[in-house]
Short mmCIF file of C-alpha atoms and ligand atoms in Angstrom, two decimals:
data_model
loop_
_atom_site.label_atom_id
_atom_site.label_comp_id
_atom_site.label_asym_id
_atom_site.label_seq_id
_atom_site.Cartn_x
_atom_site.Cartn_y
_atom_site.Cartn_z
CA UNK A 1 -68.77 -124.10 24.01
CA UNK A 2 -71.84 -122.13 24.26
CA UNK A 3 -72.05 -119.41 21.75
CA UNK A 4 -75.00 -117.36 20.21
CA UNK A 5 -77.92 -120.02 21.00
CA UNK A 6 -77.04 -119.70 25.18
CA UNK A 7 -77.54 -117.02 27.48
CA UNK A 8 -75.44 -114.12 28.07
CA UNK A 9 -75.07 -115.50 31.92
CA UNK A 10 -73.02 -118.59 30.02
CA UNK A 11 -71.77 -117.14 27.50
CA UNK A 12 -69.40 -114.82 29.77
CA UNK A 13 -68.38 -117.99 31.74
CA UNK A 14 -68.05 -120.24 28.49
CA UNK A 15 -67.93 -119.19 25.04
CA UNK A 16 -65.19 -120.32 23.21
CA UNK A 17 -62.50 -122.40 22.54
CA UNK A 18 -60.97 -122.20 25.85
CA UNK A 19 -62.01 -125.05 28.35
CA UNK A 20 -58.86 -125.83 30.21
CA UNK A 21 -55.12 -124.81 29.79
CA UNK A 22 -53.65 -127.49 27.41
CA UNK A 23 -50.81 -127.67 29.21
CA UNK A 24 -51.85 -127.94 33.00
CA UNK A 25 -55.35 -128.38 32.75
CA UNK A 26 -55.83 -125.27 34.69
CA UNK A 27 -59.23 -123.89 34.55
CA UNK A 28 -58.60 -120.61 35.34
CA UNK A 29 -57.58 -118.74 32.18
CA UNK A 30 -53.78 -118.35 32.53
CA UNK A 31 -51.69 -115.14 31.72
CA UNK A 32 -49.92 -115.62 28.82
CA UNK A 33 -47.28 -113.34 30.00
CA UNK A 34 -44.76 -114.15 26.61
CA UNK A 35 -43.77 -111.77 23.76
CA UNK A 36 -43.43 -114.70 21.43
CA UNK A 37 -44.46 -118.14 20.44
CA UNK A 38 -41.98 -121.05 18.93
CA UNK A 39 -43.09 -122.28 15.33
CA UNK A 40 -43.12 -125.65 15.13
CA UNK A 41 -41.33 -125.85 11.91
CA UNK A 42 -40.10 -123.66 8.84
CA UNK A 43 -43.55 -124.54 7.28
CA UNK A 44 -45.66 -123.85 10.41
CA UNK A 45 -43.79 -120.21 10.44
CA UNK A 46 -44.39 -119.69 6.65
CA UNK A 47 -48.07 -120.74 6.69
CA UNK A 48 -48.91 -118.45 9.98
CA UNK A 49 -47.59 -115.40 8.29
CA UNK A 50 -49.21 -116.07 4.99
CA UNK A 51 -52.25 -116.28 7.02
CA UNK A 52 -52.76 -119.63 5.46
CA UNK A 53 -53.50 -120.65 9.41
CA UNK A 54 -54.25 -118.93 12.24
CA UNK A 55 -51.79 -118.81 15.43
CA UNK A 56 -49.71 -117.18 17.81
CA UNK A 57 -46.48 -114.89 16.35
CA UNK A 58 -45.91 -112.18 18.37
CA UNK A 59 -48.19 -110.41 21.38
CA UNK A 60 -48.38 -107.02 19.72
CA UNK A 61 -50.60 -109.10 17.45
CA UNK A 62 -52.29 -111.53 19.52
CA UNK A 63 -52.08 -113.50 22.45
CA UNK A 64 -54.14 -116.62 23.70
CA UNK A 65 -55.43 -114.54 26.80
CA UNK A 66 -56.71 -111.95 24.61
CA UNK A 67 -57.91 -114.59 22.67
CA UNK A 68 -60.46 -116.06 25.20
CA UNK A 69 -61.37 -112.56 26.23
CA UNK A 70 -62.00 -111.62 21.95
CA UNK A 71 -64.23 -115.06 21.53
CA UNK A 72 -65.89 -114.33 24.82
CA UNK A 73 -67.05 -110.79 23.98
CA UNK A 74 -67.62 -111.87 20.45
CA UNK A 75 -70.14 -114.53 21.37
CA UNK A 76 -71.89 -111.89 23.86
CA UNK A 77 -72.42 -109.40 20.73
CA UNK A 78 -73.77 -112.04 18.56
CA UNK A 79 -70.41 -111.40 16.10
CA UNK A 80 -67.69 -113.59 14.46
CA UNK A 81 -64.56 -112.41 15.93
CA UNK A 82 -63.38 -109.47 18.11
CA UNK A 83 -60.05 -107.81 18.72
CA UNK A 84 -58.96 -106.77 22.05
CA UNK A 85 -57.12 -103.43 22.09
CA UNK A 86 -55.37 -101.39 24.75
CA UNK A 87 -58.50 -98.62 25.33
CA UNK A 88 -61.58 -97.92 24.17
CA UNK A 89 -60.08 -95.02 22.22
CA UNK A 90 -57.66 -97.20 20.47
CA UNK A 91 -60.79 -99.06 19.59
CA UNK A 92 -63.02 -96.48 18.17
CA UNK A 93 -59.86 -95.13 16.28
CA UNK A 94 -59.21 -98.38 14.67
CA UNK A 95 -62.80 -99.40 13.77
CA UNK A 96 -63.32 -96.30 11.55
CA UNK A 97 -59.27 -96.21 10.32
CA UNK A 98 -59.59 -99.49 9.33
CA UNK A 99 -61.95 -98.72 6.26
CA UNK A 100 -61.40 -95.03 6.28
CA UNK A 101 -58.10 -93.26 4.22
CA UNK A 102 -57.38 -89.54 3.60
CA UNK A 103 -60.15 -88.20 1.59
CA UNK A 104 -62.68 -90.48 2.63
CA UNK A 105 -65.59 -89.33 5.21
CA UNK A 106 -67.59 -90.95 7.27
CA UNK A 107 -71.24 -90.08 9.18
CA UNK A 108 -71.38 -89.71 12.72
CA UNK A 109 -73.98 -89.04 16.08
CA UNK A 110 -73.50 -85.73 17.62
CA UNK A 111 -74.54 -87.87 20.86
CA UNK A 112 -71.09 -89.46 22.01
CA UNK A 113 -68.75 -89.54 24.40
CA UNK A 114 -66.44 -86.46 24.33
CA UNK A 115 -62.86 -88.60 23.90
CA UNK A 116 -64.69 -90.18 20.51
CA UNK A 117 -65.58 -86.69 19.57
CA UNK A 118 -62.04 -84.97 20.01
CA UNK A 119 -60.49 -87.81 18.33
CA UNK A 120 -62.97 -87.78 15.06
CA UNK A 121 -63.12 -83.49 14.58
CA UNK A 122 -59.88 -82.92 15.13
CA UNK A 123 -57.58 -86.14 15.19
CA UNK A 124 -58.61 -87.86 12.17
CA UNK A 125 -59.31 -84.62 10.47
CA UNK A 126 -55.43 -84.08 10.59
CA UNK A 127 -54.86 -87.58 8.92
CA UNK A 128 -57.88 -86.35 6.14
CA UNK A 129 -60.40 -87.92 7.46
CA UNK A 130 -63.70 -86.15 7.76
CA UNK A 131 -66.13 -86.79 10.44
CA UNK A 132 -69.79 -85.44 9.63
CA UNK A 133 -71.66 -84.97 12.48
CA UNK A 134 -75.45 -85.40 12.49
CA UNK A 135 -78.49 -85.74 14.75
CA UNK A 136 -79.58 -88.86 15.24
CA UNK A 137 -82.96 -87.89 16.14
CA UNK A 138 -83.82 -88.16 12.70
CA UNK A 139 -82.72 -91.12 11.20
CA UNK A 140 -82.75 -89.82 7.67
CA UNK A 141 -79.56 -87.26 8.52
CA UNK A 142 -77.52 -90.51 7.93
CA UNK A 143 -78.43 -90.66 4.71
CA UNK A 144 -78.58 -86.83 3.73
CA UNK A 145 -74.77 -86.75 4.71
CA UNK A 146 -73.54 -89.70 2.94
CA UNK A 147 -71.56 -89.60 -0.72
CA UNK A 148 -69.65 -91.96 -2.66
CA UNK A 149 -66.56 -91.31 -0.09
CA UNK A 150 -68.79 -92.50 3.10
CA UNK A 151 -67.26 -95.38 4.50
CA UNK A 152 -69.53 -96.31 7.87
CA UNK A 153 -71.73 -94.69 10.35
CA UNK A 154 -71.12 -94.67 13.79
CA UNK A 155 -73.41 -93.77 16.89
CA UNK A 156 -73.47 -94.62 20.51
CA UNK A 157 -75.81 -96.96 22.01
CA UNK A 158 -76.68 -95.41 25.07
CA UNK A 159 -74.86 -91.84 24.85
CA UNK A 160 -74.51 -89.93 27.73
CA UNK A 161 -75.66 -87.12 28.80
CA UNK A 162 -78.29 -87.04 26.88
CA UNK A 163 -78.96 -90.86 27.07
CA UNK A 164 -81.65 -91.24 24.09
CA UNK A 165 -81.12 -94.33 22.44
CA UNK A 166 -79.60 -94.67 18.82
CA UNK A 167 -82.00 -95.76 16.41
CA UNK A 168 -79.72 -98.95 15.42
CA UNK A 169 -82.39 -100.61 12.77
CA UNK A 170 -82.97 -97.26 11.48
CA UNK A 171 -79.54 -96.33 10.54
CA UNK A 172 -78.46 -99.62 9.76
CA UNK A 173 -81.26 -100.05 7.13
CA UNK A 174 -79.93 -96.74 5.69
CA UNK A 175 -76.96 -98.45 5.47
CA UNK A 176 -78.03 -101.56 4.28
CA UNK A 177 -79.52 -99.60 1.06
CA UNK A 178 -76.40 -97.25 0.03
CA UNK A 179 -74.02 -100.06 1.17
CA UNK A 180 -72.56 -98.49 4.50
CA UNK A 181 -72.08 -100.33 7.54
CA UNK A 182 -73.05 -99.01 11.05
CA UNK A 183 -70.56 -99.40 13.74
CA UNK A 184 -72.13 -99.09 17.15
CA UNK A 185 -70.25 -97.81 20.66
CA UNK A 186 -72.24 -100.45 22.55
CA UNK A 187 -70.00 -99.89 25.57
CA UNK A 188 -72.85 -98.55 27.87
CA UNK A 189 -75.47 -101.69 27.19
CA UNK A 190 -73.29 -104.86 27.50
CA UNK A 191 -75.71 -107.81 27.66
CA UNK A 192 -78.99 -105.16 27.38
CA UNK A 193 -78.08 -104.69 23.82
CA UNK A 194 -76.59 -106.52 20.73
CA UNK A 195 -76.29 -104.07 17.92
CA UNK A 196 -75.40 -106.51 15.32
CA UNK A 197 -78.96 -108.37 15.95
CA UNK A 198 -80.36 -105.00 14.67
CA UNK A 199 -78.45 -104.96 11.59
CA UNK A 200 -75.02 -102.89 13.17
CA UNK A 201 -71.90 -104.26 11.15
CA UNK A 202 -69.36 -103.99 13.85
CA UNK A 203 -69.62 -103.22 17.61
CA UNK A 204 -66.76 -101.85 20.07
CA UNK A 205 -66.99 -101.14 23.67
CA UNK A 206 -64.40 -99.76 26.12
CA UNK A 207 -63.79 -102.66 28.20
CA UNK A 208 -62.65 -100.08 30.81
CA UNK A 209 -66.14 -100.05 31.86
CA UNK A 210 -68.84 -102.45 32.56
CA UNK A 211 -67.06 -105.15 30.80
CA UNK A 212 -64.05 -104.63 33.55
CA UNK A 213 -66.73 -102.97 36.11
CA UNK A 214 -63.54 -103.63 39.02
CA UNK A 215 -62.27 -100.38 37.77
CA UNK A 216 -58.65 -101.40 37.62
CA UNK A 217 -57.74 -101.82 33.79
CA UNK A 218 -58.27 -99.59 30.38
CA UNK A 219 -59.12 -101.54 27.61
CA UNK A 220 -61.37 -102.12 24.11
CA UNK A 221 -62.46 -104.56 22.07
CA UNK A 222 -63.99 -104.34 18.11
CA UNK A 223 -66.23 -106.96 17.38
CA UNK A 224 -66.91 -108.17 13.99
CA UNK A 225 -70.15 -109.24 13.02
CA UNK A 226 -69.08 -111.00 10.15
CA UNK A 227 -72.96 -109.87 7.81
CA UNK A 228 -71.78 -107.09 6.12
CA UNK A 229 -70.91 -107.64 2.27
CA UNK A 230 -67.58 -106.17 1.79
CA UNK A 231 -67.06 -108.13 -1.60
CA UNK A 232 -70.48 -106.50 -3.03
CA UNK A 233 -69.53 -103.00 -2.06
CA UNK A 234 -66.19 -103.35 -3.57
CA UNK A 235 -66.19 -99.95 -4.99
CA UNK A 236 -66.71 -98.33 -1.71
CA UNK A 237 -64.33 -100.42 -0.18
CA UNK A 238 -61.27 -100.62 -2.02
CA UNK A 239 -59.02 -101.32 1.45
CA UNK A 240 -60.74 -104.71 1.82
CA UNK A 241 -61.04 -105.50 -2.18
CA UNK A 242 -57.78 -104.25 -3.90
CA UNK A 243 -54.34 -106.07 -2.99
CA UNK A 244 -52.78 -104.73 0.31
CA UNK A 245 -49.31 -103.47 -0.58
CA UNK A 246 -48.56 -103.15 3.63
CA UNK A 247 -49.41 -107.64 3.10
CA UNK A 248 -47.43 -108.70 0.42
CA UNK A 249 -50.64 -107.74 -1.84
CA UNK A 250 -53.22 -109.93 -0.03
CA UNK A 251 -56.62 -108.95 -0.94
CA UNK A 252 -58.55 -109.24 2.48
CA UNK A 253 -62.25 -110.36 1.25
CA UNK A 254 -60.27 -113.19 -0.60
CA UNK A 255 -57.50 -114.12 1.84
CA UNK A 256 -60.27 -114.84 4.41
CA UNK A 257 -62.19 -117.22 2.24
CA UNK A 258 -61.38 -120.44 4.45
CA UNK A 259 -61.40 -118.80 7.51
CA UNK A 260 -64.88 -117.25 7.87
CA UNK A 261 -66.31 -113.94 7.01
CA UNK A 262 -63.86 -111.94 9.15
CA UNK A 263 -62.09 -109.64 6.59
CA UNK A 264 -62.48 -106.71 8.52
CA UNK A 265 -61.27 -107.66 11.66
CA UNK A 266 -58.37 -109.75 10.46
CA UNK A 267 -57.06 -106.48 8.25
CA UNK A 268 -57.91 -104.49 11.45
CA UNK A 269 -54.98 -107.10 13.32
CA UNK A 270 -52.52 -107.80 10.93
CA UNK A 271 -52.20 -104.18 9.41
CA UNK A 272 -53.53 -101.70 12.06
CA UNK A 273 -52.71 -103.15 15.47
CA UNK A 274 -49.05 -104.77 13.71
CA UNK A 275 -48.43 -101.09 12.57
CA UNK A 276 -49.66 -99.04 15.69
CA UNK A 277 -49.09 -101.26 18.65
CA UNK A 278 -52.12 -100.48 20.97
CA UNK A 279 -52.20 -103.89 21.87
CA UNK A 280 -54.05 -105.20 25.11
CA UNK A 281 -51.42 -106.63 27.64
CA UNK A 282 -52.00 -110.19 28.78
CA UNK A 283 -52.46 -109.14 32.13
CA UNK A 284 -55.23 -106.60 31.45
CA UNK A 285 -56.87 -109.29 29.26
CA UNK A 286 -56.82 -111.69 32.27
CA UNK A 287 -58.69 -108.90 34.34
CA UNK A 288 -61.22 -108.27 31.52
CA UNK A 289 -62.06 -111.88 31.73
CA UNK A 290 -62.56 -111.84 35.64
CA UNK A 291 -64.93 -108.75 35.04
CA UNK A 292 -66.81 -110.42 32.12
CA UNK A 293 -67.46 -113.37 34.17
CA UNK A 294 -70.12 -111.63 36.21
CA UNK A 295 -71.10 -108.89 33.88
CA UNK A 296 -74.69 -110.18 32.95
CA UNK A 297 -75.09 -110.47 37.11
CA UNK A 298 -74.02 -107.00 37.56
CA UNK A 299 -75.96 -105.37 34.56
CA UNK A 300 -78.92 -106.58 36.24
CA UNK A 301 -78.42 -105.11 39.58
CA UNK A 302 -76.98 -101.79 37.92
CA UNK A 303 -80.54 -101.90 36.10
CA UNK A 304 -82.58 -101.85 39.02
CA UNK A 305 -80.53 -99.45 41.07
CA UNK A 306 -80.93 -97.08 38.41
CA UNK A 307 -84.28 -97.49 37.79
CA UNK A 308 -84.56 -96.90 41.71
CA UNK A 309 -82.95 -93.90 42.30
CA UNK A 310 -84.60 -92.67 38.90
CA UNK A 311 -87.97 -92.79 40.68
CA UNK A 312 -86.45 -91.17 43.77
CA UNK A 313 -84.67 -87.90 41.80
CA UNK A 314 -88.05 -87.64 39.80
CA UNK A 315 -89.75 -87.29 43.27
CA UNK A 316 -87.43 -84.84 45.00
CA UNK A 317 -88.08 -81.10 45.51
CA UNK A 318 -84.73 -79.86 44.67
CA UNK A 319 -84.26 -81.75 41.23
CA UNK A 320 -85.73 -79.97 38.17
CA UNK A 321 -85.28 -82.74 35.83
CA UNK A 322 -83.87 -86.54 35.75
CA UNK A 323 -82.69 -87.66 32.56
CA UNK A 324 -83.07 -91.13 32.21
CA UNK A 325 -84.26 -93.37 29.34
CA UNK A 326 -87.76 -94.81 31.30
CA UNK A 327 -88.57 -91.25 31.86
CA UNK A 328 -88.59 -90.03 28.58
CA UNK A 329 -91.45 -90.37 26.25
CA UNK A 330 -92.62 -90.48 22.42
CA UNK A 331 -89.69 -91.94 20.19
CA UNK A 332 -86.82 -91.60 22.83
CA UNK A 333 -88.70 -94.06 24.86
CA UNK A 334 -89.82 -96.11 21.92
CA UNK A 335 -86.42 -96.84 20.96
CA UNK A 336 -85.12 -97.42 24.46
CA UNK A 337 -87.95 -100.28 24.73
CA UNK A 338 -87.37 -101.54 21.30
CA UNK A 339 -83.25 -101.70 21.61
CA UNK A 340 -82.51 -102.62 25.72
CA UNK A 341 -83.82 -105.65 26.87
CA UNK A 342 -83.56 -106.20 30.94
CA UNK A 343 -83.37 -102.51 32.22
CA UNK A 344 -82.38 -99.35 30.92
CA UNK A 345 -78.47 -99.50 31.57
CA UNK A 346 -77.14 -97.61 34.75
CA UNK A 347 -76.05 -93.91 33.47
CA UNK A 348 -78.42 -91.17 34.83
CA UNK A 349 -78.71 -87.44 34.38
CA UNK A 350 -79.84 -84.82 36.59
CA UNK A 351 -80.38 -81.28 36.88
CA UNK A 352 -80.71 -79.54 39.88
CA UNK A 353 -82.88 -76.53 40.48
CA UNK A 354 -79.93 -74.51 41.78
CA UNK A 355 -78.48 -74.82 38.58
CA UNK A 356 -73.98 -74.80 38.20
CA UNK A 357 -73.74 -73.97 42.35
CA UNK A 358 -76.14 -76.26 43.50
CA UNK A 359 -74.48 -79.30 40.83
CA UNK A 360 -70.77 -78.57 42.71
CA UNK A 361 -72.18 -78.75 45.82
CA UNK A 362 -74.11 -81.72 45.20
CA UNK A 363 -70.71 -83.38 43.93
CA UNK A 364 -68.88 -82.36 46.68
CA UNK A 365 -71.16 -83.40 49.57
CA UNK A 366 -71.57 -87.06 47.93
CA UNK A 367 -69.87 -89.46 50.34
CA UNK A 368 -70.22 -93.12 49.22
CA UNK A 369 -70.35 -91.78 45.78
CA UNK A 370 -66.94 -91.40 43.99
CA UNK A 371 -66.16 -88.30 42.23
CA UNK A 372 -64.43 -89.51 39.09
CA UNK A 373 -64.28 -89.28 35.16
CA UNK A 374 -65.56 -92.55 34.52
CA UNK A 375 -68.78 -95.04 34.43
CA UNK A 376 -69.80 -98.55 34.47
CA UNK A 377 -67.71 -99.39 37.85
CA UNK A 378 -69.10 -101.57 40.13
CA UNK A 379 -68.91 -98.61 42.89
CA UNK A 380 -71.54 -95.37 42.14
CA UNK A 381 -69.86 -92.59 40.68
CA UNK A 382 -70.67 -89.08 39.66
CA UNK A 383 -69.42 -86.12 37.79
CA UNK A 384 -69.88 -82.61 36.65
CA UNK A 385 -69.53 -83.07 32.72
CA UNK A 386 -69.46 -79.11 31.93
CA UNK A 387 -66.28 -78.61 33.88
CA UNK A 388 -64.50 -81.94 33.55
CA UNK A 389 -65.12 -85.05 30.87
CA UNK A 390 -66.82 -82.25 27.99
CA UNK A 391 -64.58 -79.06 29.09
CA UNK A 392 -62.55 -79.24 26.14
CA UNK A 393 -65.62 -79.12 23.89
CA UNK A 394 -66.59 -75.34 23.18
CA UNK A 395 -70.00 -74.02 24.86
CA UNK A 396 -71.70 -74.72 21.52
CA UNK A 397 -70.42 -78.00 20.95
CA UNK A 398 -71.37 -79.04 24.96
CA UNK A 399 -74.90 -78.08 24.46
CA UNK A 400 -75.03 -80.15 21.11
CA UNK A 401 -73.68 -82.81 22.99
CA UNK A 402 -76.67 -82.44 25.67
CA UNK A 403 -74.20 -81.04 28.81
CA UNK A 404 -75.78 -77.85 30.36
CA UNK A 405 -74.25 -75.79 33.25
CA UNK A 406 -75.92 -77.74 36.09
CA UNK A 407 -75.92 -81.36 34.57
CA UNK A 408 -74.64 -84.19 37.01
CA UNK A 409 -73.77 -87.35 35.76
CA UNK A 410 -74.38 -90.70 37.84
CA UNK A 411 -73.11 -93.95 37.08
CA UNK A 412 -75.20 -95.73 39.50
CA UNK A 413 -73.39 -99.15 40.95
CA UNK A 414 -74.07 -102.29 42.72
CA UNK A 415 -74.02 -101.19 46.02
CA UNK A 416 -77.51 -101.63 48.20
CA UNK A 417 -80.00 -99.50 46.99
CA UNK A 418 -80.84 -98.21 50.25
CA UNK A 419 -77.25 -97.08 50.74
CA UNK A 420 -76.89 -95.55 47.40
CA UNK A 421 -80.55 -93.35 48.09
CA UNK A 422 -79.18 -92.20 51.45
CA UNK A 423 -76.07 -90.48 50.13
CA UNK A 424 -77.95 -89.22 47.41
CA UNK A 425 -80.33 -87.79 50.02
CA UNK A 426 -77.84 -86.28 52.58
CA UNK A 427 -76.04 -85.05 49.40
CA UNK A 428 -79.02 -82.84 47.77
CA UNK A 429 -79.88 -81.86 51.59
CA UNK A 430 -76.56 -79.65 51.33
CA UNK A 431 -77.58 -77.73 48.02
N1 PLP B 501 -66.51 -94.90 24.41
C1 PLP B 501 -67.36 -94.34 25.37
C2 PLP B 501 -68.46 -94.43 25.47
C3 PLP B 501 -66.60 -94.07 26.70
O1 PLP B 501 -67.56 -94.01 27.77
C4 PLP B 501 -65.80 -94.08 26.66
C5 PLP B 501 -64.66 -93.66 27.63
O2 PLP B 501 -65.25 -92.82 28.82
C6 PLP B 501 -64.38 -94.76 25.65
C7 PLP B 501 -65.39 -94.78 24.33
C8 PLP B 501 -62.89 -94.52 25.58
O3 PLP B 501 -62.82 -95.94 26.12
P1 PLP B 501 -61.24 -95.68 26.96
O4 PLP B 501 -61.39 -94.98 28.47
O5 PLP B 501 -61.06 -97.04 27.70
O6 PLP B 501 -59.90 -95.20 26.33
#
């Protein structure tokens, strides 16, 4: 069914091999709530374990409900295959750890989600993997930080709180010259941006956000673009080109030859997921399939509402500054126009004239907006990052990521725009 050549609205409903449940003809994707799958024969079992054919073995490693989600998100992103995981954090970790070992390094944008920052800066360093943070405003910073042990570049398409779109094509090009793949966290921009089209090798999402949209389930997904030539850069990627002792000596770039350009994502599934076990539950995969079906429609409404909110706040006497791609100028605006299509996402920052005090009063006065540590929900959400999501960072680190004392982050929902603006207006009146 539809793949890359179709529009996002169609892909999210139809892409992939699932048409109806082969056992019952059910149209809705069943929740295959099973741990295991019966093998047809000893030969079939042997073939599955030897990766001579792909099929279900055990739900820690694969599941038919997950598979439908994976095929649809892979098609939406323009990739060849995907791996669903228990959370966005697991997806970020796996995306890097799949190709970085102790003694290696990777170069990462300073503009990333606070949780990812902690994972990369603190947890990965305890495993001997060094994260080199660089300012993405100058893409050449990625080249300068690269050496023979650099295994990937990492950025977020639309990182909050700065909301300055990442130079995807520019950094991907540097990576192409040096043999370093770019991994993009595209959580904030599904449908609006397809980083693989701009040269990224891998993308990932926290499906917890827009892909779900319902705010009921935690999940993550990694998509393999299938274009990065791991064999050409065999010296940099021994883990994909030398026998893997954890899988009876499989050489991943060779083992997948009959299956397609899926060395990266297959290795992540059958080694990292097998060992770490951060699997997405079949029920959550089902929930994300429900969310995915309306994703393109929701993104359209999120974007239209956010543009209207940015205009409203920009003209409000109590607002010092609105941080939103359409309100930027110069290179930041150019990147937003180049990489986002159909809108600027629904994340928006605003600094109130009264600073920290006003920011807190504003949050407390909101009636319809939920005060939560989340983004991408269908409902409108607000938070004060300095005292919540970014509070585990040092003050210097906070400033580096763009969090000032008075910054309030909004994730504009899909409610009627008049109701959104009415709530913001009454809350601003109380600051
Ligand atoms: N990436 C981004 C951009 C996020 O905003 C988040 C969570 O807020 C994550 C990754 C982590 O996702 P999860 O909360 O699903 O683990």
